[in-house]
Amino acid sequence: MTASLSRLARILLGGIGPIAIAVLVQSAGNLAFHAVVGRELDADGYGALGAVLSAMVMLGVPLGALQAAASALVARHGPGRATGVRALRAVALWSLPPGVLVLAGAAGLQAYFHLGSLADAALLAPYLVVSAVLATARGLLLGDRKVGTVATTYLVGTAARLALGLGLVIPYGVTGALVGTLAGEVAALAVALVPLLRPAPDTDPAAALRLRAVARAGVAVTGLFLFSTVDLLLARHHLSGAGSGDYVAAATVAKTVLALPAGIMSAVFPRLAAAWPLPHRARALLTGGGAVVGPALLGAAVIAAVPWLVLRLLYGDGYADAAGLVRTLSLVAALTSVVTLATHAGLARGGRTIAVPWIGAVLEVVFIELWHGSPGQIAACSAAALVPTLVVIAMLEGRAWTRRTAQLPSPHADSSGAPATAAAAAHGAAKGAREGWHADPGPELA
């Protein structure tokens, strides 16, 4: 027990601590950005900015898939300058056609969102391309366990966004705030490219990022997104007036529990991908689980203890009746982190369990469509859908990661069918051993 706690402490402090801190700083910076911009712009301008920023946030799902696929590629096949350049070039080429489409349709987007300038809509095009390449770069770095560099990209990006966005919003309004947001992504990408473009030998010269790998990661990430947010969308549809406001306020508070575990999961996932073919993969899953689920449970416990205080700090006295909902939805969000962990574990080993969150989302929709008379009923339906989803995926992944096999599966995180080289596996094993993920590289690496 003491050894397990020691490994977990090493992971939290060295392996994923920097990115956890960076995510917290980024979240605080985002709140500060909106607090200042919301005062500088009038209601119509802030609404326009919110529409464009919401479109940018929606890109988080495909960007998450790119990051996961890139991190698995390096975790399984090892790092190298040529591998990184191939992946970055491929993603840049993949993202150019959507970027061109957005640019061509900028006038239509301007009219639909009632934006004051064509530039406000056109800025979505370079943002899409830059963010796609940045997500891939971060994934490549995470796969190589360069968590500190990834954390630095978040910090630099946040600082650039605040400095330029807040400086430009006064003379240029919405356009200035959006330019600052794009500048933050460009600054973060510049930081990420420095280590990736340094000369370094490739442990597997044939390794490449495949669209099939990105698609598999997309299935996992999209399923988790729907499973964790569909109740909020349906609540807005079925409830009205105070009931709708109470549920949205409570869900917004509760789902903040998932923000930090999501950031930590991005650092844990490549370690799971590297650990899967090794004898001590169960240990990697347990320590990773503690790193991801622990903060979620702690955050939920704090919010559930004083929900009225959190609601008052964020919304004033208008949602005092939502304290009970906050408690319920905070527990649901905390336990959803277990589903997040298990889904990524399935993705790391190439399993079909990545479809389980989709089934859970469908179950949640069915329950809410049948019982939606009050915010409490919708929250209960969300919890009811969580229970079987959590039990099924935890059992399936627990059995997969703990079973004994004479011949361990060949790594196939890039879905190309090519196993990782011995050098790549040794590279991951050595780094993992230093961080406490698995103490023995296993006989297959001898």
Coordinates of C-alpha atoms in Angstrom, one line a residue:
M1 CA 0.0 0.0 0.0
T2 CA 2.8 2.4 0.9
A3 CA 4.6 1.6 -2.4
S4 CA 1.4 2.3 -4.3
L5 CA 0.9 5.6 -2.6
S6 CA 4.5 6.5 -3.2
R7 CA 4.0 5.8 -7.0
L8 CA 0.8 7.8 -7.1
A9 CA 2.6 10.7 -5.3
R10 CA 5.4 10.6 -7.9
I11 CA 3.0 10.7 -10.7
L12 CA 1.0 13.6 -9.3
L13 CA 4.0 15.7 -8.5
G14 CA 6.2 14.9 -11.5
G15 CA 4.3 13.1 -14.1
I16 CA 1.0 15.1 -14.3
G17 CA 1.3 17.8 -11.7
P18 CA 2.5 20.5 -14.1
I19 CA -0.4 20.0 -16.6
A20 CA -2.9 20.0 -13.7
I21 CA -1.6 23.3 -12.5
A22 CA -1.6 24.7 -16.1
V23 CA -5.2 23.7 -16.6
L24 CA -6.2 25.4 -13.4
V25 CA -4.3 28.6 -14.5
Q26 CA -5.9 28.4 -18.0
S27 CA -9.4 28.1 -16.4
A28 CA -8.7 31.1 -14.2
G29 CA -7.4 33.0 -17.1
N30 CA -10.5 32.2 -19.1
L31 CA -12.7 33.5 -16.3
A32 CA -10.6 36.7 -16.1
F33 CA -10.8 37.2 -19.9
H34 CA -14.6 37.0 -19.9
A35 CA -14.9 39.1 -16.8
V36 CA -13.0 42.0 -18.4
V37 CA -14.3 41.6 -21.9
G38 CA -17.9 41.3 -20.6
R39 CA -17.5 44.8 -19.1
E40 CA -15.8 46.4 -22.1
L41 CA -18.4 45.2 -24.7
D42 CA -22.0 46.0 -24.8
A43 CA -24.6 43.1 -24.5
D44 CA -24.9 42.7 -28.2
G45 CA -21.1 42.6 -28.8
Y46 CA -20.6 40.2 -25.9
G47 CA -23.3 38.0 -27.4
A48 CA -21.5 38.0 -30.8
L49 CA -18.2 37.1 -29.1
G50 CA -19.9 34.3 -27.2
A51 CA -21.3 32.8 -30.4
V52 CA -17.9 32.7 -32.1
L53 CA -16.1 31.4 -29.0
S54 CA -18.8 28.7 -28.6
A55 CA -18.0 27.6 -32.2
M56 CA -14.3 27.4 -31.2
V57 CA -15.2 25.4 -28.1
M58 CA -17.1 22.9 -30.3
L59 CA -13.8 22.1 -32.0
G60 CA -12.6 20.6 -28.8
V61 CA -14.1 17.2 -29.7
P62 CA -12.2 16.6 -32.9
L63 CA -9.1 18.3 -31.4
G64 CA -9.2 15.9 -28.5
A65 CA -9.3 13.0 -31.0
L66 CA -6.2 14.4 -32.7
Q67 CA -4.3 14.8 -29.5
A68 CA -5.2 11.3 -28.2
A69 CA -4.2 9.7 -31.5
A70 CA -0.9 11.6 -31.7
S71 CA 0.0 10.7 -28.1
A72 CA -0.7 7.0 -28.6
L73 CA 1.4 7.1 -31.7
V74 CA 4.5 8.2 -29.9
A75 CA 3.8 6.2 -26.7
R76 CA 3.7 3.0 -28.8
H77 CA 6.3 3.7 -31.5
G78 CA 8.6 6.1 -29.7
P79 CA 9.5 9.8 -30.5
G80 CA 11.6 11.3 -33.3
R81 CA 11.8 14.4 -35.4
A82 CA 10.7 12.7 -38.6
T83 CA 7.7 11.1 -36.9
G84 CA 6.6 14.4 -35.5
V85 CA 7.0 16.3 -38.7
R86 CA 5.0 13.7 -40.6
A87 CA 2.2 13.9 -38.1
L88 CA 2.1 17.7 -38.1
R89 CA 2.3 17.9 -41.8
A90 CA -0.6 15.4 -42.2
V91 CA -2.8 17.3 -39.8
A92 CA -2.1 20.6 -41.4
L93 CA -3.1 19.2 -44.8
W94 CA -6.2 17.5 -43.3
S95 CA -7.3 20.8 -41.7
L96 CA -6.8 23.1 -44.7
P97 CA -9.9 22.1 -46.6
P98 CA -12.3 22.7 -43.6
G99 CA -10.4 26.0 -43.0
V100 CA -10.9 27.0 -46.6
L101 CA -14.6 26.1 -46.4
V102 CA -15.0 28.2 -43.3
L103 CA -13.3 31.1 -45.0
A104 CA -15.5 30.8 -48.0
G105 CA -18.6 30.8 -45.9
A106 CA -17.5 33.7 -43.6
A107 CA -20.2 36.0 -45.0
G108 CA -22.9 33.4 -44.2
L109 CA -21.6 32.9 -40.7
Q110 CA -21.5 36.7 -40.2
A111 CA -25.1 37.0 -41.2
Y112 CA -26.2 33.9 -39.1
F113 CA -24.5 35.0 -35.9
H114 CA -25.2 38.7 -36.5
L115 CA -21.6 39.6 -36.3
G116 CA -20.5 43.2 -36.7
S117 CA -17.5 42.4 -39.0
L118 CA -16.7 39.8 -41.7
A119 CA -13.3 39.4 -40.0
D120 CA -15.0 38.1 -36.9
A121 CA -16.3 35.1 -38.8
A122 CA -13.2 34.7 -41.0
L123 CA -10.9 34.4 -38.0
L124 CA -12.5 30.9 -37.4
A125 CA -10.5 29.6 -40.4
P126 CA -7.0 30.2 -39.2
Y127 CA -8.1 29.2 -35.7
L128 CA -9.2 25.8 -36.9
V129 CA -5.9 25.1 -38.7
V130 CA -3.7 26.4 -35.9
S131 CA -5.7 24.6 -33.2
A132 CA -5.6 21.3 -35.1
V133 CA -1.8 21.4 -35.4
L134 CA -1.4 22.5 -31.8
A135 CA -3.5 19.6 -30.5
T136 CA -1.4 17.2 -32.5
A137 CA 1.8 18.8 -31.2
R138 CA 0.6 18.5 -27.7
G139 CA -0.3 14.9 -28.2
L140 CA 3.2 14.2 -29.6
L141 CA 4.8 15.8 -26.6
L142 CA 2.5 14.0 -24.1
G143 CA 3.3 10.7 -25.8
D144 CA 7.0 11.4 -25.1
R145 CA 6.2 12.3 -21.5
K146 CA 7.2 16.0 -22.0
V147 CA 4.3 17.1 -19.7
G148 CA 6.2 20.2 -18.5
T149 CA 6.5 21.5 -22.1
V150 CA 2.8 20.9 -22.7
A151 CA 2.0 22.7 -19.4
T152 CA 4.1 25.6 -20.7
T153 CA 2.1 25.8 -23.9
Y154 CA -1.1 26.3 -21.8
L155 CA 0.6 29.0 -19.7
V156 CA 2.1 30.9 -22.6
G157 CA -1.2 30.6 -24.6
T158 CA -3.2 32.0 -21.7
A159 CA -0.7 34.9 -21.1
A160 CA -0.8 35.8 -24.8
R161 CA -4.5 35.7 -25.0
L162 CA -4.9 37.9 -21.9
A163 CA -2.2 40.4 -23.0
L164 CA -3.4 40.8 -26.6
G165 CA -7.1 40.1 -26.2
L166 CA -7.6 42.5 -23.4
G167 CA -5.4 45.1 -25.0
L168 CA -7.1 44.9 -28.3
V169 CA -10.7 44.7 -27.1
I170 CA -10.9 48.4 -26.2
P171 CA -9.9 49.8 -29.6
Y172 CA -11.2 46.9 -31.8
G173 CA -14.1 45.3 -29.8
V174 CA -15.1 41.8 -30.7
T175 CA -12.4 41.5 -33.4
G176 CA -9.7 42.4 -31.0
A177 CA -10.8 39.8 -28.5
L178 CA -10.8 37.2 -31.2
V179 CA -7.4 38.2 -32.5
G180 CA -6.1 37.8 -28.9
T181 CA -7.7 34.3 -28.7
L182 CA -6.0 33.3 -32.0
A183 CA -2.7 34.8 -30.9
G184 CA -2.8 32.6 -27.8
E185 CA -3.0 29.5 -29.9
V186 CA -0.2 30.7 -32.2
A187 CA 2.0 31.4 -29.2
A188 CA 1.3 28.0 -27.6
L189 CA 2.1 26.3 -31.0
A190 CA 5.4 28.1 -31.2
V191 CA 6.4 26.8 -27.8
A192 CA 5.3 23.2 -28.7
L193 CA 7.3 23.2 -32.0
V194 CA 10.6 24.0 -30.4
P195 CA 11.3 20.5 -29.0
L196 CA 9.5 18.7 -31.8
L197 CA 11.7 20.2 -34.5
R198 CA 15.0 19.5 -32.8
P199 CA 17.1 16.8 -34.5
A200 CA 16.3 13.5 -32.9
P201 CA 16.5 9.9 -34.2
D202 CA 13.3 8.0 -34.9
T203 CA 12.9 4.7 -32.9
D204 CA 10.4 3.6 -35.6
P205 CA 10.9 5.3 -39.0
A206 CA 7.7 3.8 -40.4
A207 CA 5.4 5.3 -37.7
A208 CA 2.8 7.7 -39.0
L209 CA -0.5 9.2 -37.8
R210 CA -3.4 7.5 -39.6
L211 CA -6.9 8.8 -40.2
R212 CA -8.2 5.5 -38.9
A213 CA -6.5 6.1 -35.5
V214 CA -7.9 9.6 -35.4
A215 CA -11.4 8.3 -36.2
R216 CA -11.2 5.7 -33.4
A217 CA -10.1 8.4 -31.0
G218 CA -13.0 10.5 -32.3
V219 CA -15.5 7.8 -31.5
A220 CA -14.2 7.6 -27.9
V221 CA -14.0 11.4 -27.3
T222 CA -17.4 12.1 -29.0
G223 CA -19.1 9.4 -27.0
L224 CA -17.8 10.8 -23.7
F225 CA -18.8 14.3 -24.7
L226 CA -22.4 13.2 -25.5
F227 CA -22.6 11.1 -22.3
S228 CA -21.5 13.9 -20.1
T229 CA -23.6 16.8 -21.7
V230 CA -26.7 15.4 -23.3
D231 CA -28.7 15.9 -20.0
L232 CA -28.0 19.6 -20.1
L233 CA -29.2 19.9 -23.7
L234 CA -32.4 17.9 -23.0
A235 CA -33.1 19.8 -19.8
R236 CA -33.1 23.1 -21.8
H237 CA -35.5 21.5 -24.2
H238 CA -38.0 20.0 -21.7
L239 CA -37.8 22.5 -18.9
S240 CA -38.8 26.1 -18.9
G241 CA -38.5 29.2 -16.6
A242 CA -37.0 28.7 -13.2
G243 CA -36.6 24.9 -13.7
S244 CA -34.5 25.3 -16.8
G245 CA -32.3 27.9 -15.1
D246 CA -31.9 25.9 -12.0
Y247 CA -30.7 22.8 -13.9
V248 CA -28.3 24.7 -16.2
A249 CA -26.8 26.5 -13.2
A250 CA -26.4 23.3 -11.2
A251 CA -25.1 21.3 -14.1
T252 CA -22.6 24.1 -15.0
V253 CA -21.2 24.0 -11.4
A254 CA -21.2 20.2 -11.2
K255 CA -19.5 19.6 -14.5
T256 CA -16.5 21.8 -13.5
V257 CA -15.6 18.7 -11.5
L258 CA -14.6 17.1 -14.8
A259 CA -12.3 19.9 -16.0
L260 CA -9.2 19.0 -14.0
P261 CA -9.5 15.2 -14.5
A262 CA -9.9 15.8 -18.2
G263 CA -6.5 17.6 -18.3
I264 CA -4.9 14.9 -16.2
M265 CA -6.4 12.2 -18.5
S266 CA -4.5 13.7 -21.4
A267 CA -1.3 13.0 -19.6
V268 CA -2.4 9.5 -18.3
F269 CA -3.6 8.2 -21.7
P270 CA -0.2 7.8 -23.4
R271 CA 1.1 6.0 -20.4
L272 CA -1.7 3.5 -20.6
A273 CA -1.0 3.1 -24.3
A274 CA 2.6 2.3 -23.5
A275 CA 1.8 0.1 -20.6
W276 CA -0.8 -2.1 -22.3
P277 CA 1.7 -4.7 -23.8
L278 CA 3.7 -4.9 -20.5
P279 CA 3.1 -7.4 -17.7
H280 CA 2.4 -4.7 -15.1
R281 CA -0.3 -2.9 -17.1
A282 CA -2.8 -3.3 -14.3
R283 CA -0.6 -1.2 -12.1
A284 CA -0.5 1.5 -14.7
L285 CA -4.3 1.5 -14.8
L286 CA -4.7 1.7 -11.0
T287 CA -2.2 4.5 -10.6
G288 CA -3.7 6.4 -13.5
G289 CA -7.1 5.8 -12.1
G290 CA -6.1 7.3 -8.8
A291 CA -4.6 10.4 -10.6
V292 CA -7.8 10.9 -12.6
V293 CA -10.6 9.9 -10.3
G294 CA -9.2 11.1 -7.1
P295 CA -9.3 14.9 -7.9
A296 CA -12.9 14.4 -9.4
L297 CA -14.1 12.8 -6.1
L298 CA -12.4 15.5 -4.0
G299 CA -13.8 18.3 -6.1
A300 CA -17.3 16.8 -5.9
A301 CA -17.0 16.4 -2.1
V302 CA -16.1 20.1 -1.7
I303 CA -18.9 21.3 -4.0
A304 CA -21.4 18.9 -2.4
A305 CA -20.5 20.2 1.1
V306 CA -21.2 23.9 0.3
P307 CA -23.3 24.0 -2.9
W308 CA -25.1 27.1 -1.7
L309 CA -21.8 29.0 -1.3
V310 CA -20.7 28.0 -4.8
L311 CA -24.0 29.0 -6.3
R312 CA -24.0 32.3 -4.5
L313 CA -20.4 33.1 -5.6
L314 CA -21.2 32.4 -9.2
Y315 CA -24.8 33.5 -9.6
G316 CA -25.8 35.5 -6.6
D317 CA -29.0 34.5 -4.7
G318 CA -31.0 33.7 -7.9
Y319 CA -30.4 29.9 -7.8
A320 CA -30.5 29.1 -4.1
D321 CA -33.0 26.3 -4.7
A322 CA -30.6 24.4 -6.9
A323 CA -28.4 23.2 -4.0
G324 CA -29.8 19.7 -4.0
L325 CA -29.4 19.4 -7.8
V326 CA -25.7 20.5 -7.4
R327 CA -25.1 17.7 -4.9
T328 CA -26.7 15.0 -7.2
L329 CA -25.0 16.2 -10.4
S330 CA -21.6 16.7 -8.7
L331 CA -21.7 13.0 -7.7
V332 CA -22.7 12.0 -11.2
A333 CA -19.9 14.1 -12.7
A334 CA -17.3 12.6 -10.3
L335 CA -18.3 9.0 -11.1
T336 CA -18.3 9.9 -14.8
S337 CA -14.6 10.3 -14.5
V338 CA -14.4 6.5 -14.0
V339 CA -16.2 6.1 -17.3
T340 CA -13.7 8.6 -18.8
L341 CA -10.7 6.5 -17.5
A342 CA -12.2 3.2 -18.7
T343 CA -13.0 4.5 -22.1
H344 CA -9.4 5.8 -22.6
A345 CA -8.2 2.5 -21.3
G346 CA -10.2 0.8 -24.0
L347 CA -8.8 3.2 -26.6
A348 CA -5.3 2.5 -25.4
R349 CA -5.6 -1.2 -26.1
G350 CA -7.7 -1.0 -29.2
G351 CA -10.8 -2.3 -27.5
R352 CA -14.5 -2.0 -28.6
T353 CA -15.5 -0.7 -25.2
I354 CA -15.1 2.8 -26.6
A355 CA -18.7 2.4 -27.8
V356 CA -20.0 2.0 -24.3
P357 CA -20.4 5.7 -23.6
W358 CA -22.5 6.0 -26.8
I359 CA -24.8 3.3 -25.4
G360 CA -24.9 5.2 -22.1
A361 CA -25.8 8.4 -23.9
V362 CA -28.7 6.7 -25.7
L363 CA -29.9 5.2 -22.4
E364 CA -29.8 8.7 -20.9
V365 CA -31.8 10.1 -23.7
V366 CA -34.5 7.4 -23.4
F367 CA -34.8 7.9 -19.7
I368 CA -35.1 11.7 -19.9
E369 CA -37.6 11.5 -22.8
L370 CA -39.8 9.3 -20.5
W371 CA -39.3 11.3 -17.3
H372 CA -38.6 15.0 -17.5
G373 CA -41.3 16.6 -15.4
S374 CA -38.8 18.4 -13.1
P375 CA -35.1 19.2 -12.8
G376 CA -34.9 16.4 -10.1
Q377 CA -36.3 13.8 -12.5
I378 CA -33.8 14.7 -15.2
A379 CA -30.9 14.5 -12.7
A380 CA -32.2 11.1 -11.5
C381 CA -32.4 9.9 -15.1
S382 CA -28.8 11.0 -15.6
A383 CA -27.7 9.0 -12.5
A384 CA -29.8 6.0 -13.6
A385 CA -28.0 5.9 -17.0
L386 CA -24.6 6.3 -15.3
V387 CA -24.9 3.3 -13.1
P388 CA -25.1 0.5 -15.8
T389 CA -22.7 2.3 -18.0
L390 CA -20.1 2.6 -15.3
V391 CA -20.6 -1.0 -14.1
V392 CA -20.3 -2.5 -17.6
I393 CA -17.3 -0.6 -18.8
A394 CA -15.5 -0.9 -15.5
M395 CA -16.0 -4.7 -15.5
L396 CA -14.9 -5.1 -19.1
E397 CA -11.8 -3.0 -18.8
G398 CA -10.9 -4.4 -15.4
R399 CA -11.0 -7.9 -16.8
A400 CA -9.0 -6.9 -19.9
W401 CA -6.2 -5.2 -17.9
T402 CA -5.9 -7.8 -15.2
R403 CA -6.1 -11.0 -17.2
R404 CA -3.0 -13.2 -17.6
T405 CA -2.0 -14.0 -21.1
A406 CA 1.0 -16.1 -22.4
Q407 CA 1.4 -13.8 -25.4
L408 CA 0.5 -10.1 -24.9
P409 CA -1.1 -8.3 -27.9
S410 CA 1.1 -6.3 -30.2
P411 CA 0.6 -2.6 -29.8
H412 CA -1.7 -1.1 -32.5
A413 CA -2.6 2.3 -31.2
D414 CA -2.1 3.9 -34.6
S415 CA -4.5 1.2 -36.1
S416 CA -1.9 0.5 -38.8
G417 CA -1.4 -3.0 -37.7
A418 CA 2.3 -2.5 -37.3
P419 CA 3.7 -3.4 -33.9
A420 CA 6.0 -1.0 -32.0
T421 CA 9.7 -1.7 -32.3
A422 CA 11.6 -3.0 -29.3
A423 CA 13.5 0.3 -29.1
A424 CA 10.2 2.2 -28.9
A425 CA 8.9 -0.1 -26.2
A426 CA 12.1 0.1 -24.2
H427 CA 11.9 3.9 -24.5
G428 CA 8.4 4.0 -23.0
A429 CA 9.3 1.4 -20.4
A430 CA 12.3 3.3 -19.1
K431 CA 10.4 6.6 -18.8
G432 CA 7.4 4.8 -17.2
A433 CA 9.7 3.1 -14.6
R434 CA 11.2 6.4 -13.6
E435 CA 7.7 7.9 -13.0
G436 CA 6.4 4.9 -11.2
W437 CA 4.0 3.5 -13.8
H438 CA 5.6 0.0 -14.0
A439 CA 8.8 -1.1 -12.3
D440 CA 9.7 -3.9 -14.6
P441 CA 9.9 -3.5 -18.3
G442 CA 9.0 -7.2 -18.8
P443 CA 10.7 -10.2 -20.3
E444 CA 9.6 -9.3 -23.8
L445 CA 12.0 -6.2 -23.7
A446 CA 15.0 -8.2 -22.6

